[in-house]
PDB file of C-alpha atoms in Angstrom:
ATOM      1  CA  MET A   1     135.761 121.876  64.833  1.00  0.00           C
ATOM      2  CA  ASN A   2     132.321 122.717  64.458  1.00  0.00           C
ATOM      3  CA  LEU A   3     130.040 119.731  65.458  1.00  0.00           C
ATOM      4  CA  SER A   4     126.681 121.937  64.640  1.00  0.00           C
ATOM      5  CA  ALA A   5     127.412 121.112  61.109  1.00  0.00           C
ATOM      6  CA  ILE A   6     127.530 117.402  61.070  1.00  0.00           C
ATOM      7  CA  ASP A   7     124.312 115.359  61.080  1.00  0.00           C
ATOM      8  CA  LEU A   8     123.317 111.803  60.427  1.00  0.00           C
ATOM      9  CA  ARG A   9     123.138 112.319  56.835  1.00  0.00           C
ATOM     10  CA  HIS A  10     126.616 113.049  56.831  1.00  0.00           C
ATOM     11  CA  LEU A  11     127.894 109.807  58.730  1.00  0.00           C
ATOM     12  CA  ARG A  12     125.753 107.859  56.575  1.00  0.00           C
ATOM     13  CA  TYR A  13     126.862 109.002  53.179  1.00  0.00           C
ATOM     14  CA  PHE A  14     130.628 108.559  54.802  1.00  0.00           C
ATOM     15  CA  VAL A  15     130.166 104.783  55.803  1.00  0.00           C
ATOM     16  CA  ALA A  16     128.484 104.518  52.841  1.00  0.00           C
ATOM     17  CA  VAL A  17     131.418 105.558  50.800  1.00  0.00           C
ATOM     18  CA  VAL A  18     133.996 103.622  53.019  1.00  0.00           C
ATOM     19  CA  GLU A  19     131.983 100.082  52.841  1.00  0.00           C
ATOM     20  CA  GLN A  20     131.112 100.478  49.263  1.00  0.00           C
ATOM     21  CA  GLY A  21     134.815 101.328  48.723  1.00  0.00           C
ATOM     22  CA  SER A  22     134.285 104.218  46.170  1.00  0.00           C
ATOM     23  CA  PHE A  23     132.545 107.466  45.747  1.00  0.00           C
ATOM     24  CA  ARG A  24     130.630 106.006  42.495  1.00  0.00           C
ATOM     25  CA  ALA A  25     129.666 102.992  44.127  1.00  0.00           C
ATOM     26  CA  ALA A  26     128.750 104.597  47.286  1.00  0.00           C
ATOM     27  CA  ALA A  27     126.364 107.133  45.436  1.00  0.00           C
ATOM     28  CA  LEU A  28     124.617 104.277  43.309  1.00  0.00           C
ATOM     29  CA  LYS A  29     123.421 102.472  47.031  1.00  0.00           C
ATOM     30  CA  LEU A  30     122.364 106.202  48.349  1.00  0.00           C
ATOM     31  CA  HIS A  31     120.480 106.816  44.806  1.00  0.00           C
ATOM     32  CA  ILE A  32     122.137 110.121  44.555  1.00  0.00           C
ATOM     33  CA  SER A  33     124.884 111.586  42.113  1.00  0.00           C
ATOM     34  CA  GLN A  34     128.624 111.744  42.973  1.00  0.00           C
ATOM     35  CA  PRO A  35     128.841 115.711  43.162  1.00  0.00           C
ATOM     36  CA  PRO A  36     126.445 116.190  45.882  1.00  0.00           C
ATOM     37  CA  LEU A  37     128.172 112.625  48.009  1.00  0.00           C
ATOM     38  CA  THR A  38     131.756 114.527  47.143  1.00  0.00           C
ATOM     39  CA  ARG A  39     130.183 117.864  48.789  1.00  0.00           C
ATOM     40  CA  GLN A  40     129.035 116.111  52.076  1.00  0.00           C
ATOM     41  CA  ILE A  41     131.993 114.530  52.564  1.00  0.00           C
ATOM     42  CA  GLN A  42     134.043 117.516  52.045  1.00  0.00           C
ATOM     43  CA  GLN A  43     131.616 119.332  54.674  1.00  0.00           C
ATOM     44  CA  LEU A  44     132.661 116.611  57.152  1.00  0.00           C
ATOM     45  CA  GLU A  45     136.230 116.889  56.737  1.00  0.00           C
ATOM     46  CA  GLY A  46     135.802 120.651  57.040  1.00  0.00           C
ATOM     47  CA  ALA A  47     133.848 120.159  60.300  1.00  0.00           C
ATOM     48  CA  ALA A  48     136.396 117.283  61.672  1.00  0.00           C
ATOM     49  CA  GLN A  49     139.267 119.400  60.546  1.00  0.00           C
ATOM     50  CA  ALA A  50     140.980 116.335  59.170  1.00  0.00           C
ATOM     51  CA  THR A  51     141.133 114.539  56.101  1.00  0.00           C
ATOM     52  CA  LEU A  52     139.069 111.209  56.096  1.00  0.00           C
ATOM     53  CA  LEU A  53     139.115 109.887  52.664  1.00  0.00           C
ATOM     54  CA  ILE A  54     142.145 109.784  49.775  1.00  0.00           C
ATOM     55  CA  ARG A  55     140.167 109.266  46.599  1.00  0.00           C
ATOM     56  CA  LYS A  56     142.547 107.145  44.281  1.00  0.00           C
ATOM     57  CA  PRO A  57     141.585 105.485  40.764  1.00  0.00           C
ATOM     58  CA  ARG A  58     140.273 102.474  41.697  1.00  0.00           C
ATOM     59  CA  GLY A  59     138.114 104.147  44.907  1.00  0.00           C
ATOM     60  CA  ALA A  60     138.701 105.709  48.190  1.00  0.00           C
ATOM     61  CA  GLU A  61     141.008 104.876  50.872  1.00  0.00           C
ATOM     62  CA  LEU A  62     140.723 105.800  54.902  1.00  0.00           C
ATOM     63  CA  THR A  63     143.389 107.933  56.341  1.00  0.00           C
ATOM     64  CA  GLU A  64     144.276 107.146  59.759  1.00  0.00           C
ATOM     65  CA  ALA A  65     141.847 109.552  61.189  1.00  0.00           C
ATOM     66  CA  GLY A  66     139.049 108.302  58.626  1.00  0.00           C
ATOM     67  CA  ARG A  67     139.776 105.269  59.994  1.00  0.00           C
ATOM     68  CA  VAL A  68     139.030 105.982  63.619  1.00  0.00           C
ATOM     69  CA  PHE A  69     136.323 108.479  62.493  1.00  0.00           C
ATOM     70  CA  TYR A  70     134.831 105.427  60.857  1.00  0.00           C
ATOM     71  CA  ARG A  71     134.568 103.214  63.704  1.00  0.00           C
ATOM     72  CA  GLU A  72     132.989 105.777  65.819  1.00  0.00           C
ATOM     73  CA  ALA A  73     130.407 106.815  62.989  1.00  0.00           C
ATOM     74  CA  ARG A  74     129.283 103.394  62.774  1.00  0.00           C
ATOM     75  CA  ASN A  75     128.633 103.023  66.603  1.00  0.00           C
ATOM     76  CA  ILE A  76     126.769 106.592  66.310  1.00  0.00           C
ATOM     77  CA  LEU A  77     124.402 105.029  63.484  1.00  0.00           C
ATOM     78  CA  MET A  78     123.710 101.732  65.227  1.00  0.00           C
ATOM     79  CA  LEU A  79     122.938 103.772  68.477  1.00  0.00           C
ATOM     80  CA  MET A  80     120.426 105.800  66.915  1.00  0.00           C
ATOM     81  CA  ASP A  81     119.019 102.954  64.812  1.00  0.00           C
ATOM     82  CA  ARG A  82     118.794 101.169  68.153  1.00  0.00           C
ATOM     83  CA  ALA A  83     116.833 104.212  69.828  1.00  0.00           C
ATOM     84  CA  ILE A  84     114.752 104.490  67.335  1.00  0.00           C
ATOM     85  CA  THR A  85     113.675 100.687  67.314  1.00  0.00           C
ATOM     86  CA  HIS A  86     113.325 100.693  70.633  1.00  0.00           C
ATOM     87  CA  THR A  87     111.337 103.827  70.934  1.00  0.00           C
ATOM     88  CA  HIS A  88     108.795 102.121  68.074  1.00  0.00           C
ATOM     89  CA  LEU A  89     108.525  99.104  69.999  1.00  0.00           C
ATOM     90  CA  THR A  90     107.854 100.552  73.244  1.00  0.00           C
ATOM     91  CA  ALA A  91     105.465 102.642  71.909  1.00  0.00           C
ATOM     92  CA  SER A  92     103.704  99.944  70.560  1.00  0.00           C
ATOM     93  CA  GLY A  93     103.375  97.716  73.439  1.00  0.00           C
ATOM     94  CA  GLN A  94     105.992  95.252  72.383  1.00  0.00           C
ATOM     95  CA  VAL A  95     108.592  96.143  74.815  1.00  0.00           C
ATOM     96  CA  GLY A  96     108.611  96.910  78.365  1.00  0.00           C
ATOM     97  CA  ARG A  97     108.074  95.102  81.686  1.00  0.00           C
ATOM     98  CA  VAL A  98     104.637  93.613  82.832  1.00  0.00           C
ATOM     99  CA  ASP A  99     104.737  92.921  86.550  1.00  0.00           C
ATOM    100  CA  VAL A 100     101.594  90.436  87.376  1.00  0.00           C
ATOM    101  CA  GLY A 101     100.213  89.808  90.531  1.00  0.00           C
ATOM    102  CA  ILE A 102      98.594  86.377  91.302  1.00  0.00           C
ATOM    103  CA  PHE A 103      96.795  83.904  93.929  1.00  0.00           C
ATOM    104  CA  GLY A 104      98.391  80.735  94.819  1.00  0.00           C
ATOM    105  CA  SER A 105      96.141  78.571  92.978  1.00  0.00           C
ATOM    106  CA  ALA A 106      96.338  80.674  89.915  1.00  0.00           C
ATOM    107  CA  VAL A 107      98.939  78.259  88.490  1.00  0.00           C
ATOM    108  CA  PHE A 108      96.353  75.535  87.548  1.00  0.00           C
ATOM    109  CA  GLY A 109      94.436  77.900  85.245  1.00  0.00           C
ATOM    110  CA  ALA A 110      94.585  80.459  82.444  1.00  0.00           C
ATOM    111  CA  ILE A 111      97.118  82.695  83.608  1.00  0.00           C
ATOM    112  CA  PRO A 112     100.051  80.274  82.830  1.00  0.00           C
ATOM    113  CA  ARG A 113      98.855  80.067  79.104  1.00  0.00           C
ATOM    114  CA  ILE A 114      98.329  83.770  79.342  1.00  0.00           C
ATOM    115  CA  THR A 115     101.894  84.874  79.970  1.00  0.00           C
ATOM    116  CA  ARG A 116     103.754  82.151  77.888  1.00  0.00           C
ATOM    117  CA  ALA A 117     101.283  83.538  74.651  1.00  0.00           C
ATOM    118  CA  PHE A 118     102.304  87.074  75.958  1.00  0.00           C
ATOM    119  CA  GLN A 119     105.740  86.140  76.454  1.00  0.00           C
ATOM    120  CA  ASN A 120     105.706  84.285  72.728  1.00  0.00           C
ATOM    121  CA  ARG A 121     103.958  87.217  70.694  1.00  0.00           C
ATOM    122  CA  TYR A 122     106.035  89.602  72.515  1.00  0.00           C
ATOM    123  CA  PRO A 123     109.321  88.157  73.238  1.00  0.00           C
ATOM    124  CA  ARG A 124     111.204  91.531  73.835  1.00  0.00           C
ATOM    125  CA  ALA A 125     108.607  91.986  76.862  1.00  0.00           C
ATOM    126  CA  GLU A 126     109.360  90.762  80.032  1.00  0.00           C
ATOM    127  CA  VAL A 127     106.918  89.200  82.662  1.00  0.00           C
ATOM    128  CA  ALA A 128     107.396  88.842  86.300  1.00  0.00           C
ATOM    129  CA  LEU A 129     104.788  87.169  88.691  1.00  0.00           C
ATOM    130  CA  TYR A 130     104.484  87.792  92.125  1.00  0.00           C
ATOM    131  CA  THR A 131     101.845  85.884  94.544  1.00  0.00           C
ATOM    132  CA  MET A 132     100.013  87.774  97.114  1.00  0.00           C
ATOM    133  CA  GLY A 133      96.770  88.077  98.831  1.00  0.00           C
ATOM    134  CA  ARG A 134      93.838  90.193  97.599  1.00  0.00           C
ATOM    135  CA  VAL A 135      94.359  93.160 100.015  1.00  0.00           C
ATOM    136  CA  GLU A 136      98.036  93.229  98.937  1.00  0.00           C
ATOM    137  CA  LEU A 137      97.576  92.872  95.186  1.00  0.00           C
ATOM    138  CA  LEU A 138      95.231  95.787  95.414  1.00  0.00           C
ATOM    139  CA  GLN A 139      97.580  98.216  97.298  1.00  0.00           C
ATOM    140  CA  ALA A 140     100.543  97.187  94.742  1.00  0.00           C
ATOM    141  CA  LEU A 141      98.470  98.019  91.857  1.00  0.00           C
ATOM    142  CA  ARG A 142      97.619 101.330  93.651  1.00  0.00           C
ATOM    143  CA  GLU A 143     101.652 102.151  94.415  1.00  0.00           C
ATOM    144  CA  ARG A 144     102.234 101.348  90.945  1.00  0.00           C
ATOM    145  CA  ARG A 145     104.645  98.236  91.919  1.00  0.00           C
ATOM    146  CA  LEU A 146     101.877  95.962  90.047  1.00  0.00           C
ATOM    147  CA  THR A 147     100.911  96.434  86.101  1.00  0.00           C
ATOM    148  CA  VAL A 148      98.192  94.047  86.459  1.00  0.00           C
ATOM    149  CA  GLY A 149      96.548  91.538  88.720  1.00  0.00           C
ATOM    150  CA  PHE A 150      94.281  88.512  88.890  1.00  0.00           C
ATOM    151  CA  ASN A 151      91.761  87.803  91.400  1.00  0.00           C
ATOM    152  CA  ARG A 152      88.841  85.476  91.940  1.00  0.00           C
ATOM    153  CA  PHE A 153      86.396  87.948  93.113  1.00  0.00           C
ATOM    154  CA  PHE A 154      84.623  91.033  91.392  1.00  0.00           C
ATOM    155  CA  GLN A 155      85.056  94.150  93.548  1.00  0.00           C
ATOM    156  CA  ARG A 156      83.825  97.622  92.833  1.00  0.00           C
ATOM    157  CA  GLU A 157      87.037 100.171  93.031  1.00  0.00           C
ATOM    158  CA  PRO A 158      87.178 103.756  91.916  1.00  0.00           C
ATOM    159  CA  ASP A 159      90.627 103.944  90.760  1.00  0.00           C
ATOM    160  CA  LEU A 160      90.872 100.182  89.273  1.00  0.00           C
ATOM    161  CA  THR A 161      89.356  98.470  86.600  1.00  0.00           C
ATOM    162  CA  TRP A 162      88.249  94.804  87.087  1.00  0.00           C
ATOM    163  CA  GLU A 163      87.221  92.630  83.931  1.00  0.00           C
ATOM    164  CA  ARG A 164      85.580  89.073  84.448  1.00  0.00           C
ATOM    165  CA  VAL A 165      87.682  87.362  81.978  1.00  0.00           C
ATOM    166  CA  GLN A 166      86.412  83.418  83.349  1.00  0.00           C
ATOM    167  CA  THR A 167      83.791  82.067  85.291  1.00  0.00           C
ATOM    168  CA  GLU A 168      84.697  78.208  86.307  1.00  0.00           C
ATOM    169  CA  ARG A 169      82.498  75.746  87.973  1.00  0.00           C
ATOM    170  CA  ILE A 170      82.964  74.483  91.357  1.00  0.00           C
ATOM    171  CA  ASN A 171      84.218  70.950  91.525  1.00  0.00           C
ATOM    172  CA  VAL A 172      83.642  68.213  94.887  1.00  0.00           C
ATOM    173  CA  ALA A 173      87.157  66.411  94.755  1.00  0.00           C
ATOM    174  CA  LEU A 174      86.708  63.091  96.596  1.00  0.00           C
ATOM    175  CA  ASP A 175      88.666  59.913  97.070  1.00  0.00           C
ATOM    176  CA  ARG A 176      87.311  57.246  94.333  1.00  0.00           C
ATOM    177  CA  THR A 177      86.434  54.799  97.410  1.00  0.00           C
ATOM    178  CA  HIS A 178      84.106  57.445  99.146  1.00  0.00           C
ATOM    179  CA  PRO A 179      80.531  56.646  99.017  1.00  0.00           C
ATOM    180  CA  LEU A 180      79.591  59.665  97.049  1.00  0.00           C
ATOM    181  CA  ALA A 181      81.998  58.821  94.216  1.00  0.00           C
ATOM    182  CA  SER A 182      79.772  56.756  92.399  1.00  0.00           C
ATOM    183  CA  GLU A 183      77.408  59.943  91.773  1.00  0.00           C
ATOM    184  CA  ARG A 184      77.378  62.071  88.572  1.00  0.00           C
ATOM    185  CA  VAL A 185      76.431  65.313  90.298  1.00  0.00           C
ATOM    186  CA  LEU A 186      76.711  66.366  93.608  1.00  0.00           C
ATOM    187  CA  SER A 187      74.855  69.022  96.078  1.00  0.00           C
ATOM    188  CA  LEU A 188      75.737  71.116  98.586  1.00  0.00           C
ATOM    189  CA  ALA A 189      73.240  69.708 100.524  1.00  0.00           C
ATOM    190  CA  LYS A 190      74.501  66.015 100.487  1.00  0.00           C
ATOM    191  CA  ILE A 191      78.173  67.141 100.836  1.00  0.00           C
ATOM    192  CA  ALA A 192      77.221  69.302 104.043  1.00  0.00           C
ATOM    193  CA  SER A 193      77.538  66.705 106.629  1.00  0.00           C
ATOM    194  CA  ALA A 194      80.739  65.273 105.384  1.00  0.00           C
ATOM    195  CA  PRO A 195      84.366  66.298 107.006  1.00  0.00           C
ATOM    196  CA  LEU A 196      85.579  69.484 104.505  1.00  0.00           C
ATOM    197  CA  VAL A 197      88.819  70.234 103.336  1.00  0.00           C
ATOM    198  CA  LEU A 198      88.945  74.163 102.244  1.00  0.00           C
ATOM    199  CA  TYR A 199      91.476  76.671 101.707  1.00  0.00           C
ATOM    200  CA  PRO A 200      93.153  78.639 101.815  1.00  0.00           C
ATOM    201  CA  ARG A 201      93.780  79.331 105.681  1.00  0.00           C
ATOM    202  CA  ALA A 202      94.796  83.233 105.013  1.00  0.00           C
ATOM    203  CA  PRO A 203      94.387  85.706 104.080  1.00  0.00           C
ATOM    204  CA  ARG A 204      90.957  86.610 104.456  1.00  0.00           C
ATOM    205  CA  PRO A 205      88.187  87.117 102.749  1.00  0.00           C
ATOM    206  CA  SER A 206      89.114  84.618 100.022  1.00  0.00           C
ATOM    207  CA  TYR A 207      87.804  81.602  98.501  1.00  0.00           C
ATOM    208  CA  ILE A 208      87.009  79.737 101.571  1.00  0.00           C
ATOM    209  CA  ASP A 209      84.787  82.335 102.587  1.00  0.00           C
ATOM    210  CA  HIS A 210      83.266  82.301  99.031  1.00  0.00           C
ATOM    211  CA  VAL A 211      82.409  78.571  99.699  1.00  0.00           C
ATOM    212  CA  LEU A 212      81.207  79.157 102.795  1.00  0.00           C
ATOM    213  CA  THR A 213      78.494  81.509 101.587  1.00  0.00           C
ATOM    214  CA  LEU A 214      77.476  79.030  98.969  1.00  0.00           C
ATOM    215  CA  PHE A 215      76.582  76.729 102.075  1.00  0.00           C
ATOM    216  CA  ARG A 216      74.712  79.515 103.850  1.00  0.00           C
ATOM    217  CA  ARG A 217      72.802  80.935 101.191  1.00  0.00           C
ATOM    218  CA  ARG A 218      71.449  77.379 101.129  1.00  0.00           C
ATOM    219  CA  ASN A 219      70.863  77.352 104.737  1.00  0.00           C
ATOM    220  CA  LEU A 220      73.297  74.988 105.084  1.00  0.00           C
ATOM    221  CA  VAL A 221      76.069  74.506 107.941  1.00  0.00           C
ATOM    222  CA  PRO A 222      79.201  72.519 107.059  1.00  0.00           C
ATOM    223  CA  LYS A 223      79.290  69.902 109.802  1.00  0.00           C
ATOM    224  CA  GLN A 224      83.311  69.577 109.871  1.00  0.00           C
ATOM    225  CA  VAL A 225      85.746  71.927 108.174  1.00  0.00           C
ATOM    226  CA  LEU A 226      89.497  71.687 108.095  1.00  0.00           C
ATOM    227  CA  GLU A 227      91.176  74.572 106.839  1.00  0.00           C
ATOM    228  CA  VAL A 228      94.281  74.235 104.552  1.00  0.00           C
ATOM    229  CA  ASP A 229      97.004  76.481 102.980  1.00  0.00           C
ATOM    230  CA  ASP A 230      96.375  75.933  99.131  1.00  0.00           C
ATOM    231  CA  VAL A 231      94.680  73.593  96.889  1.00  0.00           C
ATOM    232  CA  PRO A 232      97.423  70.855  96.570  1.00  0.00           C
ATOM    233  CA  THR A 233      97.261  70.527 100.318  1.00  0.00           C
ATOM    234  CA  ALA A 234      93.518  69.978 100.162  1.00  0.00           C
ATOM    235  CA  VAL A 235      93.764  67.609  97.273  1.00  0.00           C
ATOM    236  CA  ALA A 236      96.422  65.665  98.694  1.00  0.00           C
ATOM    237  CA  LEU A 237      94.417  65.254 101.915  1.00  0.00           C
ATOM    238  CA  VAL A 238      91.327  64.307  99.958  1.00  0.00           C
ATOM    239  CA  ALA A 239      93.565  61.540  97.998  1.00  0.00           C
ATOM    240  CA  SER A 240      94.467  60.245 101.778  1.00  0.00           C
ATOM    241  CA  GLY A 241      91.020  60.014 102.527  1.00  0.00           C
ATOM    242  CA  ILE A 242      90.377  62.615 104.778  1.00  0.00           C
ATOM    243  CA  GLY A 243      87.296  64.336 103.945  1.00  0.00           C
ATOM    244  CA  LEU A 244      85.724  66.339 100.707  1.00  0.00           C
ATOM    245  CA  SER A 245      87.270  69.577  99.323  1.00  0.00           C
ATOM    246  CA  LEU A 246      85.381  72.346  96.899  1.00  0.00           C
ATOM    247  CA  VAL A 247      87.941  73.299  94.104  1.00  0.00           C
ATOM    248  CA  PRO A 248      87.494  75.160  90.631  1.00  0.00           C
ATOM    249  CA  ASP A 249      87.765  73.400  87.244  1.00  0.00           C
ATOM    250  CA  SER A 250      91.557  74.477  87.033  1.00  0.00           C
ATOM    251  CA  ALA A 251      92.265  72.351  90.003  1.00  0.00           C
ATOM    252  CA  ARG A 252      91.240  69.386  88.058  1.00  0.00           C
ATOM    253  CA  SER A 253      94.938  69.190  86.602  1.00  0.00           C
ATOM    254  CA  LEU A 254      95.773  67.849  90.152  1.00  0.00           C
ATOM    255  CA  GLN A 255      95.204  64.176  88.671  1.00  0.00           C
ATOM    256  CA  LEU A 256      96.313  62.723  91.939  1.00  0.00           C
ATOM    257  CA  PRO A 257      95.690  58.535  92.376  1.00  0.00           C
ATOM    258  CA  ASN A 258      92.460  58.002  93.924  1.00  0.00           C
ATOM    259  CA  VAL A 259      90.947  61.492  93.438  1.00  0.00           C
ATOM    260  CA  LEU A 260      87.474  62.224  91.419  1.00  0.00           C
ATOM    261  CA  TYR A 261      86.194  65.612  90.464  1.00  0.00           C
ATOM    262  CA  VAL A 262      82.508  65.667  90.436  1.00  0.00           C
ATOM    263  CA  PRO A 263      80.567  68.897  89.524  1.00  0.00           C
ATOM    264  CA  LEU A 264      78.048  70.526  91.616  1.00  0.00           C
ATOM    265  CA  ASP A 265      74.694  70.469  90.799  1.00  0.00           C
ATOM    266  CA  LYS A 266      73.332  73.945  88.560  1.00  0.00           C
ATOM    267  CA  LYS A 267      71.254  74.932  91.233  1.00  0.00           C
ATOM    268  CA  ASP A 268      73.603  75.322  93.811  1.00  0.00           C
ATOM    269  CA  HIS A 269      74.725  78.340  91.392  1.00  0.00           C
ATOM    270  CA  ALA A 270      78.761  77.154  92.986  1.00  0.00           C
ATOM    271  CA  VAL A 271      80.860  79.163  90.713  1.00  0.00           C
ATOM    272  CA  VAL A 272      83.731  81.255  90.762  1.00  0.00           C
ATOM    273  CA  ASP A 273      85.512  84.079  88.648  1.00  0.00           C
ATOM    274  CA  LEU A 274      88.719  85.171  87.440  1.00  0.00           C
ATOM    275  CA  CYS A 275      89.057  88.658  87.197  1.00  0.00           C
ATOM    276  CA  VAL A 276      91.958  90.921  85.916  1.00  0.00           C
ATOM    277  CA  ILE A 277      92.350  94.064  87.258  1.00  0.00           C
ATOM    278  CA  HIS A 278      94.501  96.987  86.267  1.00  0.00           C
ATOM    279  CA  ARG A 279      94.483 101.065  87.409  1.00  0.00           C
ATOM    280  CA  THR A 280      92.028 103.042  85.422  1.00  0.00           C
ATOM    281  CA  ASP A 281      94.311 105.569  84.384  1.00  0.00           C
ATOM    282  CA  ASP A 282      96.924 103.256  82.648  1.00  0.00           C
ATOM    283  CA  ASP A 283      96.738 103.478  79.203  1.00  0.00           C
ATOM    284  CA  SER A 284      99.959 102.037  78.452  1.00  0.00           C
ATOM    285  CA  ALA A 285     100.413 100.322  74.942  1.00  0.00           C
ATOM    286  CA  LEU A 286     101.943  97.452  76.704  1.00  0.00           C
ATOM    287  CA  LEU A 287      99.430  96.816  79.353  1.00  0.00           C
ATOM    288  CA  GLY A 288      96.781  97.096  76.044  1.00  0.00           C
ATOM    289  CA  ARG A 289      99.072  94.287  74.400  1.00  0.00           C
ATOM    290  CA  PHE A 290      98.820  91.945  77.614  1.00  0.00           C
ATOM    291  CA  LEU A 291      95.034  92.891  77.741  1.00  0.00           C
ATOM    292  CA  GLU A 292      94.477  91.639  74.341  1.00  0.00           C
ATOM    293  CA  VAL A 293      96.003  88.273  74.886  1.00  0.00           C
ATOM    294  CA  VAL A 294      94.268  87.890  77.992  1.00  0.00           C
ATOM    295  CA  ARG A 295      90.685  88.290  76.558  1.00  0.00           C
ATOM    296  CA  GLU A 296      91.908  86.250  73.608  1.00  0.00           C
ATOM    297  CA  LEU A 297      92.761  83.285  75.799  1.00  0.00           C
ATOM    298  CA  ALA A 298      90.685  83.454  78.525  1.00  0.00           C
ATOM    299  CA  PRO A 299      87.102  84.814  77.329  1.00  0.00           C
ATOM    300  CA  ASN A 300      84.233  84.462  79.788  1.00  0.00           C
ATOM    301  CA  GLN A 301      82.995  81.149  79.536  1.00  0.00           C
ATOM    302  CA  PRO A 302      79.415  80.056  80.599  1.00  0.00           C
ATOM    303  CA  LEU A 303      78.746  77.019  83.042  1.00  0.00           C
ATOM    304  CA  ALA A 304      80.452  74.204  81.777  1.00  0.00           C
ATOM    305  CA  ARG A 305      78.215  71.607  80.499  1.00  0.00           C
ATOM    306  CA  ALA A 306      77.074  68.937  82.571  1.00  0.00           C
ATOM    307  CA  GLY A 307      77.723  65.940  80.063  1.00  0.00           C
ATOM    308  CA  ALA A 308      81.178  67.180  79.731  1.00  0.00           C
ATOM    309  CA  HIS A 309      81.539  66.690  83.422  1.00  0.00           C
ATOM    310  CA  GLN A 310      79.862  63.364  83.336  1.00  0.00           C
ATOM    311  CA  ALA A 311      81.956  62.117  80.977  1.00  0.00           C
ATOM    312  CA  SER A 312      85.188  63.166  82.337  1.00  0.00           C
ATOM    313  CA  HIS A 313      84.119  61.628  85.596  1.00  0.00           C
ATOM    314  CA  GLN A 314      83.211  58.306  83.869  1.00  0.00           C
ATOM    315  CA  SER A 315      86.636  58.355  82.492  1.00  0.00           C
ATOM    316  CA  GLN A 316      88.532  58.884  85.463  1.00  0.00           C
ATOM    317  CA  ARG A 317      86.331  56.108  87.212  1.00  0.00           C
ATOM    318  CA  ARG A 318      87.361  53.729  84.537  1.00  0.00           C
ATOM    319  CA  THR A 319      91.163  54.776  85.136  1.00  0.00           C
ATOM    320  CA  GLY A 320      90.722  54.078  88.730  1.00  0.00           C
ATOM    321  CA  GLU A 321      88.856  50.748  87.883  1.00  0.00           C
ATOM    322  CA  LYS A 322      92.128  49.938  85.515  1.00  0.00           C
ATOM    323  CA  GLU A 323      94.741  50.771  87.889  1.00  0.00           C
ATOM    324  CA  GLU A 324      92.749  48.130  90.621  1.00  0.00           C
ATOM    325  CA  LYS A 325      93.108  45.846  88.192  1.00  0.00           C
ATOM    326  CA  SER A 326      96.656  46.056  87.604  1.00  0.00           C
ATOM    327  CA  ASP A 327      97.087  45.780  91.456  1.00  0.00           C
ATOM    328  CA  ASP A 328      95.278  42.505  91.606  1.00  0.00           C
ATOM    329  CA  PRO A 329      97.544  39.737  91.911  1.00  0.00           C
ATOM    330  CA  SER A 330      95.402  37.316  90.036  1.00  0.00           C
TER     331      SER A 330
END
């Protein structure tokens, strides 16, 4: 058996004759004349050292050996087509796995929208999310355990590329019965004397250190700080009347009863960035596709307009008033 004499063209021609039922119909489908098709089948039979087809007045009939060969030929052609398709999709960044490092409160912001949009656009690609601290995330990127990561704070690294994709304003989360709840805008100076619930307790440095730095820049020292693990815990304690918290815009989606979100004064420059990080030497098409979606869905935003926050604050106040009225037995 001379396998080197068989190529994919022989297999495709043979399968076409079988599936079309005759040499004439197969030749029409393949856009060739019958003599070249006949020669290709004869070459195939010679290489296989077996008769595969018997020509009859009304078509062609498979021999027993032909039935076996037809089954295997179809499998080979399907595997080849699949290999070509998968290779093309991989080269164009449409298949593969993106391992994404995130931080705890990231689930309230743009990252869920990004991953959902990426998977909708490239359904053959897989996205895996891993929650980890800043130091662990950077190490995982360097060790190629992560494809890309998200973190709050920009940091220059020789082997990593950081891109600021979103800027969020920091808000004060407070109980709507708090004396400051009627304010449309608050300042760091005004809340420094109130008990503060800040997060995360660990790892450090992190968002909590960023918040404390904002106070120091204004020559302020918070009177009392309670450290907790994450933003849901902080907002839950605020809802219970245990102090105030400072949270980014994305955390406003935590709509707990009795909690209002009031923006900080622009003069305090209280903002926090969301950055996407990847290895500088990673030129994979899949990473490129993912970054395209990041830039589309989380473009770098300017500070939110105070008026928009004021309108939202008024809406929160009205909602709270409605709840109070509904609870009134009169």
